[in-house]
Short mmCIF file of C-alpha atoms in Angstrom, two decimals:
data_model
loop_
_atom_site.label_atom_id
_atom_site.label_comp_id
_atom_site.label_asym_id
_atom_site.label_seq_id
_atom_site.Cartn_x
_atom_site.Cartn_y
_atom_site.Cartn_z
CA MET A 1 122.94 111.81 90.47
CA ALA A 2 121.93 108.55 90.12
CA LEU A 3 119.12 107.35 92.30
CA PHE A 4 121.19 105.01 94.32
CA LEU A 5 123.96 107.49 94.95
CA GLU A 6 121.07 109.82 96.37
CA ARG A 7 119.72 107.14 98.50
CA VAL A 8 122.84 106.13 100.52
CA TYR A 9 125.19 109.59 100.25
CA PRO A 10 124.20 110.92 103.55
CA TYR A 11 125.34 107.42 105.03
CA VAL A 12 128.67 107.65 102.92
CA VAL A 13 129.30 111.02 104.08
CA ALA A 14 128.82 109.88 107.72
CA PHE A 15 130.92 106.72 107.13
CA ALA A 16 133.78 108.94 105.73
CA ALA A 17 133.48 111.30 108.55
CA GLY A 18 133.60 108.40 111.23
CA LEU A 19 136.55 107.10 109.48
CA LEU A 20 138.39 110.45 109.96
CA TRP A 21 137.07 110.31 113.73
CA PHE A 22 138.73 107.12 113.97
CA ARG A 23 141.92 107.73 112.17
CA PHE A 24 142.83 110.92 114.10
CA GLY A 25 141.65 109.75 117.17
CA ALA A 26 139.31 112.76 117.76
CA SER A 27 137.16 112.80 120.82
CA LEU A 28 134.22 115.27 121.92
CA PRO A 29 135.56 118.82 123.92
CA PRO A 30 134.95 118.26 127.63
CA GLY A 31 132.01 119.48 129.55
CA PRO A 32 127.90 119.87 128.58
CA ASP A 33 127.96 122.54 125.92
CA ILE A 34 128.49 120.59 123.11
CA LEU A 35 125.61 118.12 124.65
CA GLY A 36 123.00 121.31 124.99
CA SER A 37 124.01 122.70 121.52
CA SER A 38 123.47 119.75 119.76
CA LEU A 39 120.10 119.10 121.57
CA THR A 40 119.09 122.45 120.33
CA VAL A 41 120.19 121.90 116.77
CA GLY A 42 118.56 118.34 116.73
CA ALA A 43 114.94 119.52 118.05
CA ILE A 44 115.19 122.43 115.63
CA LEU A 45 115.65 120.48 112.89
CA THR A 46 113.34 118.01 114.04
CA GLY A 47 110.56 120.26 114.67
CA PHE A 48 111.55 122.16 110.78
CA LEU A 49 111.48 118.88 109.22
CA ALA A 50 107.99 118.06 110.66
CA THR A 51 106.74 121.27 109.16
CA ALA A 52 108.40 121.05 105.78
CA LYS A 53 106.97 117.51 105.44
CA ALA A 54 103.45 118.90 106.06
CA ILE A 55 103.80 121.74 103.69
CA LEU A 56 105.31 119.51 100.81
CA MET A 57 102.35 116.87 100.99
CA ALA A 58 99.70 119.36 100.96
CA LEU A 59 101.34 121.19 98.06
CA ASP A 60 99.28 121.24 94.96
CA SER A 61 101.88 122.23 92.35
CA PRO A 62 102.38 120.71 89.08
CA VAL A 63 105.63 119.18 89.93
CA MET A 64 104.64 118.06 93.40
CA ASN A 65 101.23 116.36 91.66
CA ARG A 66 103.90 114.56 89.26
CA ILE A 67 105.95 113.26 91.91
CA ARG A 68 102.70 111.88 93.65
CA ASP A 69 101.81 110.36 90.45
CA THR A 70 105.27 108.34 90.13
CA GLU A 71 106.87 106.19 92.64
CA TYR A 72 109.19 109.13 93.50
CA ILE A 73 107.00 109.99 96.47
CA LYS A 74 108.25 107.14 98.09
CA ASP A 75 111.72 108.34 97.95
CA LEU A 76 110.54 111.84 99.05
CA VAL A 77 108.45 110.53 101.85
CA SER A 78 111.86 107.99 102.92
CA TYR A 79 114.02 111.23 102.61
CA LEU A 80 111.70 112.86 105.07
CA SER A 81 111.29 110.53 107.49
CA GLN A 82 115.22 109.60 107.51
CA ALA A 83 115.97 113.31 108.00
CA VAL A 84 113.38 113.47 110.61
CA TRP A 85 114.31 109.96 112.40
CA LEU A 86 118.27 111.17 112.07
CA SER A 87 117.61 114.42 113.66
CA PHE A 88 115.36 112.82 116.52
CA LEU A 89 118.09 110.38 117.11
CA PHE A 90 120.86 113.17 117.36
CA CYS A 91 118.71 114.53 119.97
CA GLY A 92 118.52 111.02 121.93
CA ILE A 93 122.13 110.57 121.58
CA SER A 94 122.78 114.16 123.18
CA LEU A 95 120.84 113.23 125.95
CA ILE A 96 122.34 109.99 126.43
CA GLY A 97 125.61 111.81 126.52
CA TYR A 98 124.33 113.46 130.00
CA PHE A 99 124.92 110.12 131.63
CA VAL A 100 127.72 108.78 130.03
CA ASP A 101 131.42 109.64 129.66
CA THR A 102 131.41 111.55 126.58
CA ALA A 103 135.32 111.50 126.07
CA ASN A 104 134.82 107.87 125.25
CA PHE A 105 136.26 107.28 121.90
CA TYR A 106 133.04 105.34 120.69
CA PHE A 107 130.46 107.48 121.78
CA GLY A 108 132.42 110.25 119.96
CA LEU A 109 132.10 107.78 116.66
CA VAL A 110 128.77 107.37 117.09
CA TRP A 111 128.06 110.96 117.76
CA ILE A 112 129.97 112.18 114.68
CA PHE A 113 128.33 109.45 112.75
CA VAL A 114 124.87 110.49 113.25
CA ALA A 115 125.58 114.08 113.33
CA VAL A 116 126.84 114.15 109.40
CA ALA A 117 124.26 111.54 108.74
CA MET A 118 121.44 113.93 109.85
CA ALA A 119 123.26 116.95 108.00
CA ALA A 120 123.64 115.46 104.82
CA ALA A 121 119.96 113.91 105.33
CA PHE A 122 118.84 117.16 106.18
CA ILE A 123 120.65 118.64 103.30
CA ARG A 124 119.29 116.40 100.82
CA VAL A 125 115.34 117.01 101.79
CA VAL A 126 115.97 121.14 101.62
CA ASN A 127 117.78 120.64 98.18
CA ILE A 128 114.95 118.53 96.91
CA MET A 129 112.21 120.96 98.69
CA LEU A 130 113.40 124.17 97.07
CA LYS A 131 113.47 122.78 93.47
CA ILE A 132 109.87 121.61 94.00
CA LEU A 133 109.00 125.15 95.51
CA ARG A 134 110.99 126.82 92.79
CA HIS A 135 108.76 124.86 90.27
CA THR A 136 105.68 126.17 91.95
CA PRO A 137 103.79 128.61 89.87
CA ALA A 138 103.45 132.06 90.88
CA MET B 1 71.22 123.47 88.30
CA ARG B 2 73.12 121.96 85.03
CA GLU B 3 76.41 121.70 84.27
CA LYS B 4 79.11 120.51 81.51
CA MET B 5 80.46 116.95 81.47
CA LYS B 6 83.15 116.05 78.81
CA VAL B 7 83.65 112.32 77.81
CA HIS B 8 86.53 110.51 75.99
CA ALA B 9 86.81 107.17 73.87
CA PHE B 10 89.48 105.02 74.60
CA GLY B 11 90.33 101.35 72.58
CA VAL B 12 91.35 98.94 75.22
CA SER B 13 93.37 96.21 74.63
CA PRO B 14 95.00 93.45 76.79
CA VAL B 15 98.62 93.18 76.70
CA GLU B 16 99.84 89.57 75.36
CA SER B 17 97.65 86.91 75.83
CA CYS B 18 96.03 88.20 79.18
CA GLU B 19 92.13 87.84 79.92
CA PRO B 20 90.03 90.11 78.03
CA LEU B 21 88.63 93.22 80.35
CA GLU B 22 85.20 91.71 81.09
CA VAL B 23 86.69 88.57 82.80
CA LEU B 24 88.41 91.45 85.40
CA LEU B 25 85.21 93.50 85.65
CA GLN B 26 83.29 90.34 86.43
CA GLU B 27 85.75 89.39 89.30
CA ILE B 28 85.81 93.04 90.45
CA SER B 29 82.06 92.72 90.49
CA ALA B 30 82.00 89.89 92.83
CA CYS B 31 84.29 91.79 95.35
CA SER B 32 83.20 93.50 98.46
CA LEU B 33 83.72 97.15 98.58
CA PRO B 34 86.78 97.27 100.82
CA ASP B 35 88.22 94.62 98.70
CA ARG B 36 88.07 96.59 95.64
CA VAL B 37 90.40 99.25 96.97
CA ARG B 38 93.60 99.57 95.08
CA SER B 39 96.50 102.13 95.52
CA VAL B 40 97.77 103.88 92.38
CA GLY B 41 100.32 106.34 92.87
CA SER B 42 99.58 108.34 96.50
CA ASN B 43 95.99 107.56 96.35
CA ASP B 44 93.72 104.95 96.80
CA TYR B 45 90.92 103.97 94.15
CA ARG B 46 87.97 101.78 94.32
CA VAL B 47 85.17 100.54 91.83
CA GLU B 48 82.32 101.95 93.55
CA ASP B 49 79.50 100.57 91.16
CA ILE B 50 79.64 97.87 88.68
CA ARG B 51 76.76 96.67 86.46
CA LYS B 52 76.02 95.06 83.41
CA LYS B 53 73.24 96.34 81.74
CA ASP B 54 72.47 95.94 77.94
CA GLY B 55 75.65 93.89 77.29
CA PHE B 56 77.69 97.21 78.69
CA TRP B 57 79.43 97.34 81.50
CA LEU B 58 78.94 100.16 83.58
CA VAL B 59 81.67 101.08 86.07
CA ASP B 60 82.02 104.24 88.56
CA PHE B 61 85.37 104.80 90.09
CA VAL B 62 86.03 106.91 93.20
CA LYS B 63 89.49 108.44 93.81
CA PHE B 64 89.70 108.86 97.67
CA ARG B 65 91.06 112.53 98.18
CA GLU B 66 92.90 112.19 101.51
CA GLU B 67 93.86 115.77 101.63
CA HIS B 68 91.79 119.44 102.81
CA GLY B 69 88.60 120.22 100.78
CA PRO B 70 86.22 122.84 100.22
CA GLY B 71 83.54 123.81 102.64
CA ALA B 72 79.72 124.42 102.17
CA ALA B 73 78.66 128.06 102.21
CA SER B 74 75.98 130.33 100.56
CA LYS B 75 75.93 134.12 99.87
CA ALA B 76 74.01 134.95 103.09
CA THR B 77 75.54 132.37 105.28
CA PRO B 78 79.02 131.81 106.45
CA VAL B 79 81.18 128.84 105.07
CA ARG B 80 80.83 125.62 107.33
CA GLY B 81 82.67 122.07 106.89
CA PHE B 82 81.01 119.06 106.17
CA ASP B 83 80.19 116.37 108.94
CA PHE B 84 82.43 113.51 107.97
CA GLU B 85 82.12 110.09 110.10
CA GLU B 86 85.46 108.74 110.93
CA ASN B 87 87.76 107.79 108.14
CA GLU B 88 85.67 109.57 105.60
CA VAL B 89 87.44 111.47 103.05
CA PHE B 90 86.31 113.35 100.16
CA SER B 91 85.70 110.98 97.07
CA GLU B 92 85.94 111.94 93.39
CA GLU B 93 83.84 109.76 90.90
CA THR B 94 84.42 108.90 87.57
CA ALA B 95 82.10 107.01 85.40
CA MET B 96 83.08 104.68 82.70
CA LEU B 97 80.99 102.40 80.22
CA TYR B 98 82.98 99.47 78.31
CA ASP B 99 81.59 97.81 75.48
CA PRO B 100 83.15 93.95 75.42
CA LYS B 101 82.13 93.41 71.65
CA THR B 102 83.94 96.23 70.36
CA LYS B 103 86.72 96.53 72.82
CA HIS B 104 85.95 100.31 73.50
CA ALA B 105 85.65 102.52 76.57
CA VAL B 106 83.86 105.63 77.00
CA LEU B 107 85.14 107.50 79.90
CA GLN B 108 83.94 110.67 81.83
CA TYR B 109 86.54 113.30 82.22
CA ASN B 110 87.06 114.44 85.92
CA HIS B 111 90.12 116.56 86.35
CA TYR B 112 90.04 115.82 90.09
CA GLY B 113 88.84 111.99 90.03
CA ALA B 114 90.24 108.85 88.37
CA ARG B 115 91.78 109.57 85.07
CA VAL B 116 92.73 107.14 82.10
CA GLY B 117 96.26 106.43 83.47
CA SER B 118 94.98 106.18 86.96
CA ILE B 119 92.39 103.34 85.47
CA GLN B 120 94.42 101.52 83.64
CA GLU B 121 96.80 101.23 86.68
CA TYR B 122 93.96 100.32 88.69
CA PHE B 123 92.90 97.22 86.53
CA ASN B 124 96.79 96.31 86.01
CA CYS B 125 97.38 95.79 89.62
CA PHE B 126 93.96 94.80 90.77
CA ALA B 127 95.49 90.97 90.74
CA ASP B 128 98.58 90.14 91.68
CA ASP B 129 101.31 88.66 89.10
CA GLU B 130 100.07 91.03 86.45
CA ILE B 131 97.28 88.26 85.40
CA TYR B 132 95.68 91.23 83.85
CA VAL B 133 97.58 94.05 81.81
CA TYR B 134 95.39 96.29 79.71
CA GLU B 135 96.33 99.31 77.32
CA PHE B 136 93.74 102.34 77.05
CA ARG B 137 94.53 104.31 73.74
CA PRO B 138 92.69 107.11 73.16
CA LYS B 139 90.43 106.90 70.15
CA TYR B 140 90.85 109.69 67.44
CA ASP B 141 88.49 111.23 65.17
CA GLU B 142 88.26 108.45 61.98
CA ASP B 143 88.17 111.32 59.64
CA ALA B 144 91.57 112.97 60.75
CA GLU B 145 92.83 109.64 61.12
CA ARG B 146 92.07 108.67 57.40
CA ARG B 147 93.44 111.62 56.12
CA PHE B 148 96.72 111.33 58.10
CA LYS B 149 96.95 107.92 56.65
CA GLN B 150 96.40 108.52 53.27
CA ARG B 151 98.60 111.59 52.96
CA ALA B 152 100.71 111.57 49.72
CA ALA B 153 103.27 113.63 51.67
CA THR B 154 103.96 115.83 54.47
CA ARG B 155 105.03 119.58 54.38
CA ASN B 156 105.20 120.70 57.96
CA ILE B 157 104.95 119.28 61.70
CA THR B 158 104.40 121.42 64.71
CA PHE B 159 104.22 119.57 67.93
CA ALA B 160 104.70 120.61 71.39
CA ILE B 161 105.99 118.77 74.25
CA ASP B 162 106.19 119.55 77.87
CA PRO B 163 109.77 119.51 79.39
CA ARG B 164 108.89 120.51 82.85
CA PHE B 165 108.05 116.98 84.39
CA LEU B 166 109.38 113.98 85.62
CA ASN B 167 108.10 110.59 85.14
CA GLN B 168 108.14 106.97 86.25
CA LYS B 169 110.62 106.27 83.34
CA ASP B 170 112.91 108.68 84.93
CA ARG B 171 113.02 106.90 88.18
CA GLU B 172 113.08 103.34 86.64
CA LYS B 173 116.18 104.54 84.81
CA GLY B 174 117.78 105.42 88.47
CA THR B 175 117.76 109.26 88.04
CA ALA B 176 117.92 110.85 91.13
CA LEU B 177 114.77 112.81 92.23
CA ALA B 178 116.64 116.17 92.69
CA GLN B 179 118.33 115.93 89.40
CA ALA B 180 114.63 114.74 87.65
CA ILE B 181 112.99 117.74 88.71
CA GLU B 182 116.00 119.88 88.03
CA ILE B 183 116.17 118.62 84.32
CA GLY B 184 112.52 119.97 83.71
CA GLU B 185 113.77 123.14 85.37
CA SER B 186 116.72 123.74 83.48
CA SER B 187 114.92 124.18 80.56
CA ASN B 188 113.07 127.39 82.07
CA GLY B 189 110.02 126.39 80.15
CA ALA B 190 106.52 124.95 80.55
CA ARG B 191 106.49 123.91 76.55
CA VAL B 192 108.82 123.44 74.07
CA GLU B 193 107.41 123.81 70.57
CA LEU B 194 108.80 122.92 67.27
CA THR B 195 107.94 123.38 64.11
CA ILE B 196 109.61 121.22 60.87
CA SER B 197 108.80 122.82 57.65
CA ALA B 198 109.48 122.23 54.03
CA GLY B 199 108.78 125.75 53.27
CA HIS B 200 106.53 127.57 50.83
CA GLU B 201 108.51 126.11 47.75
CA ARG B 202 106.09 123.76 45.74
CA LYS B 203 106.98 120.45 45.40
CA ARG B 204 109.36 120.47 48.67
CA TYR B 205 108.19 117.75 50.82
CA LEU B 206 109.64 116.47 54.31
CA SER B 207 111.67 113.72 54.07
CA LYS B 208 110.57 110.21 54.89
CA PHE B 209 112.78 110.32 58.39
CA ILE B 210 110.80 113.65 59.11
CA ASP B 211 107.53 112.05 58.15
CA LYS B 212 107.87 109.07 60.39
CA THR B 213 108.54 111.39 63.11
CA ALA B 214 104.79 112.40 62.78
CA VAL B 215 103.64 108.60 63.41
CA ALA B 216 106.06 108.31 66.20
CA LEU B 217 104.65 111.28 67.73
CA LYS B 218 100.98 110.39 67.47
CA LEU B 219 101.71 107.11 68.72
CA LYS B 220 103.52 108.64 71.93
CA ALA B 221 100.19 110.99 72.34
CA GLU B 222 98.15 108.11 72.22
CA ASN B 223 100.20 106.14 75.08
CA ASN B 224 100.67 109.24 76.91
CA PRO B 225 98.38 112.43 76.19
CA ASP B 226 100.07 114.76 78.80
CA ALA B 227 103.59 113.90 77.17
CA VAL B 228 102.50 115.76 73.54
CA PRO B 229 100.05 118.31 74.35
CA LYS B 230 100.25 119.72 70.67
CA LEU B 231 100.54 117.75 67.25
CA GLN B 232 99.57 119.21 64.12
CA VAL B 233 100.62 117.63 60.47
CA GLY B 234 100.49 119.68 57.26
CA ILE B 235 99.56 117.22 54.81
CA LEU B 236 99.17 116.86 51.07
CA PRO B 237 95.92 114.73 50.09
CA ASN B 238 97.92 114.37 46.67
CA LEU B 239 100.96 115.93 45.45
CA ASP B 240 99.00 118.68 43.50
CA SER B 241 96.60 119.58 46.07
CA ALA B 242 97.37 122.63 48.84
CA VAL B 243 98.15 122.09 52.36
CA GLU B 244 95.64 120.79 54.82
CA THR B 245 96.42 120.90 58.73
CA VAL B 246 95.58 117.94 60.62
CA ASP B 247 94.98 118.49 64.37
CA LEU B 248 95.91 114.92 65.83
CA ILE B 249 95.48 116.00 69.16
CA ALA B 250 92.48 118.24 69.16
CA GLN B 251 90.76 115.69 67.28
CA ARG B 252 90.77 113.12 69.89
CA LEU B 253 87.18 111.92 70.11
CA SER B 254 85.53 113.58 72.86
CA LEU B 255 82.09 114.78 73.59
CA THR B 256 81.02 117.37 75.95
CA PHE B 257 77.34 117.20 77.32
CA GLU B 258 76.25 120.89 78.08
CA LYS B 259 73.79 120.33 80.48
CA ILE B 260 74.12 117.52 82.77
CA GLU B 261 71.58 117.90 85.88
CA VAL B 262 73.44 118.39 89.05
CA GLY B 263 71.78 116.79 92.08
CA GLU B 264 70.65 118.58 95.46
CA ASP B 265 74.24 117.12 97.02
CA LEU B 266 75.68 118.95 93.80
CA ARG B 267 76.80 115.85 92.58
CA PHE B 268 76.57 114.62 89.19
CA PRO B 269 73.95 111.59 89.83
CA ARG B 270 75.76 108.31 88.76
CA LYS B 271 72.48 107.58 86.60
CA ALA B 272 72.78 110.99 84.86
CA ARG B 273 76.34 110.28 83.88
CA TYR B 274 75.78 106.57 82.91
CA LYS B 275 72.99 107.88 80.53
CA ALA B 276 75.81 110.34 78.91
CA LEU B 277 78.26 107.53 78.26
CA ARG B 278 75.39 105.51 76.70
CA ARG B 279 74.74 108.60 74.42
CA ALA B 280 78.24 109.45 73.47
CA PHE B 281 78.91 105.53 72.79
CA ASN B 282 75.68 105.27 70.55
CA GLY B 283 76.99 108.57 68.47
CA TRP B 284 80.26 106.92 68.09
CA LYS B 285 79.31 103.27 67.68
CA LYS B 286 80.22 103.44 64.07
CA LEU B 287 83.78 104.45 64.60
CA PHE B 288 84.65 101.73 67.03
#
């Protein structure tokens, strides 16, 4: 995968999910359950990513040191911060859902876009993190 | 207490028509300490001390280690932390001597401190618009170099490359981070070692094409010593003689000082490090 694609794919996937949502005119299920679950998922991911960030940045392994020596460190930090902010944003949107009509089509569209972008950004970070950890000598 | 200190020699060449290194060193010496800080990779570096003495530039670099570090302890007392002032972190020191006449530098080796790649990058990014661009090339033992250059034929080449690590070029080529890590991992080895040999039969030599590989690898090792950790060439000084093995990596010009005095604060004093660099330079003077 090219670097450019790696940088944009969470948003491309989220955009595609938004298009499908639009195409099928979907809406969020009624009731606060979906909002409560979304809030929990967003909060767990935010916490997990904050911890993962601390572990990765302090990791003293050959591959991590090499990443630090190259400009890949900027990409890694950017991926981590995007994942954290998207998770945080997802929590925020879920909270807003308690005050607005969640059956509104545009609320659902924003919700699905952020949810998918967050999931893809999270997968991107975890994927890279596991590869780095696999590289770490025992 | 006395400890070992290793030093390496490098040839310094300005790229294209940029000013000689001494012009930049002069500029750095006129800057205040905070103005000398530059970021290379994810660390900040600074020229801590710079002075001109007997025609040589003596430069001491500091690498700011913005991460956790050791504590102080004895066998009888428990470990305790260091008292840091606000914004202070651990810092690693590396001394360099530069001779403007021969355009050679002698550099202390500090594994955790500024190393040649970072120092080169520090100089290159010191001013904007790439006014100063230099290349630090490791200096090799003249005898090994001479024997390699004067070889009549090459019988074998053994070289190793480290396939594990991504580098800046991967990024410039647009390789994704996950893929760059994976490429190294897929080899499942820390080191690829290859021997190309003409066998034991007399009067069989490696072709000119393979022979050129040795030259290319040597150049690669000079540019990036980490990329080629091993390079040995079996050469024939003349076609009737026996094979001689020249180790082009081990014969990098280096010197280990066995007993450098460690100060009361458990650091190598700057004066002692400068003195060692001067001694190393004097010993290698004829080779530069």
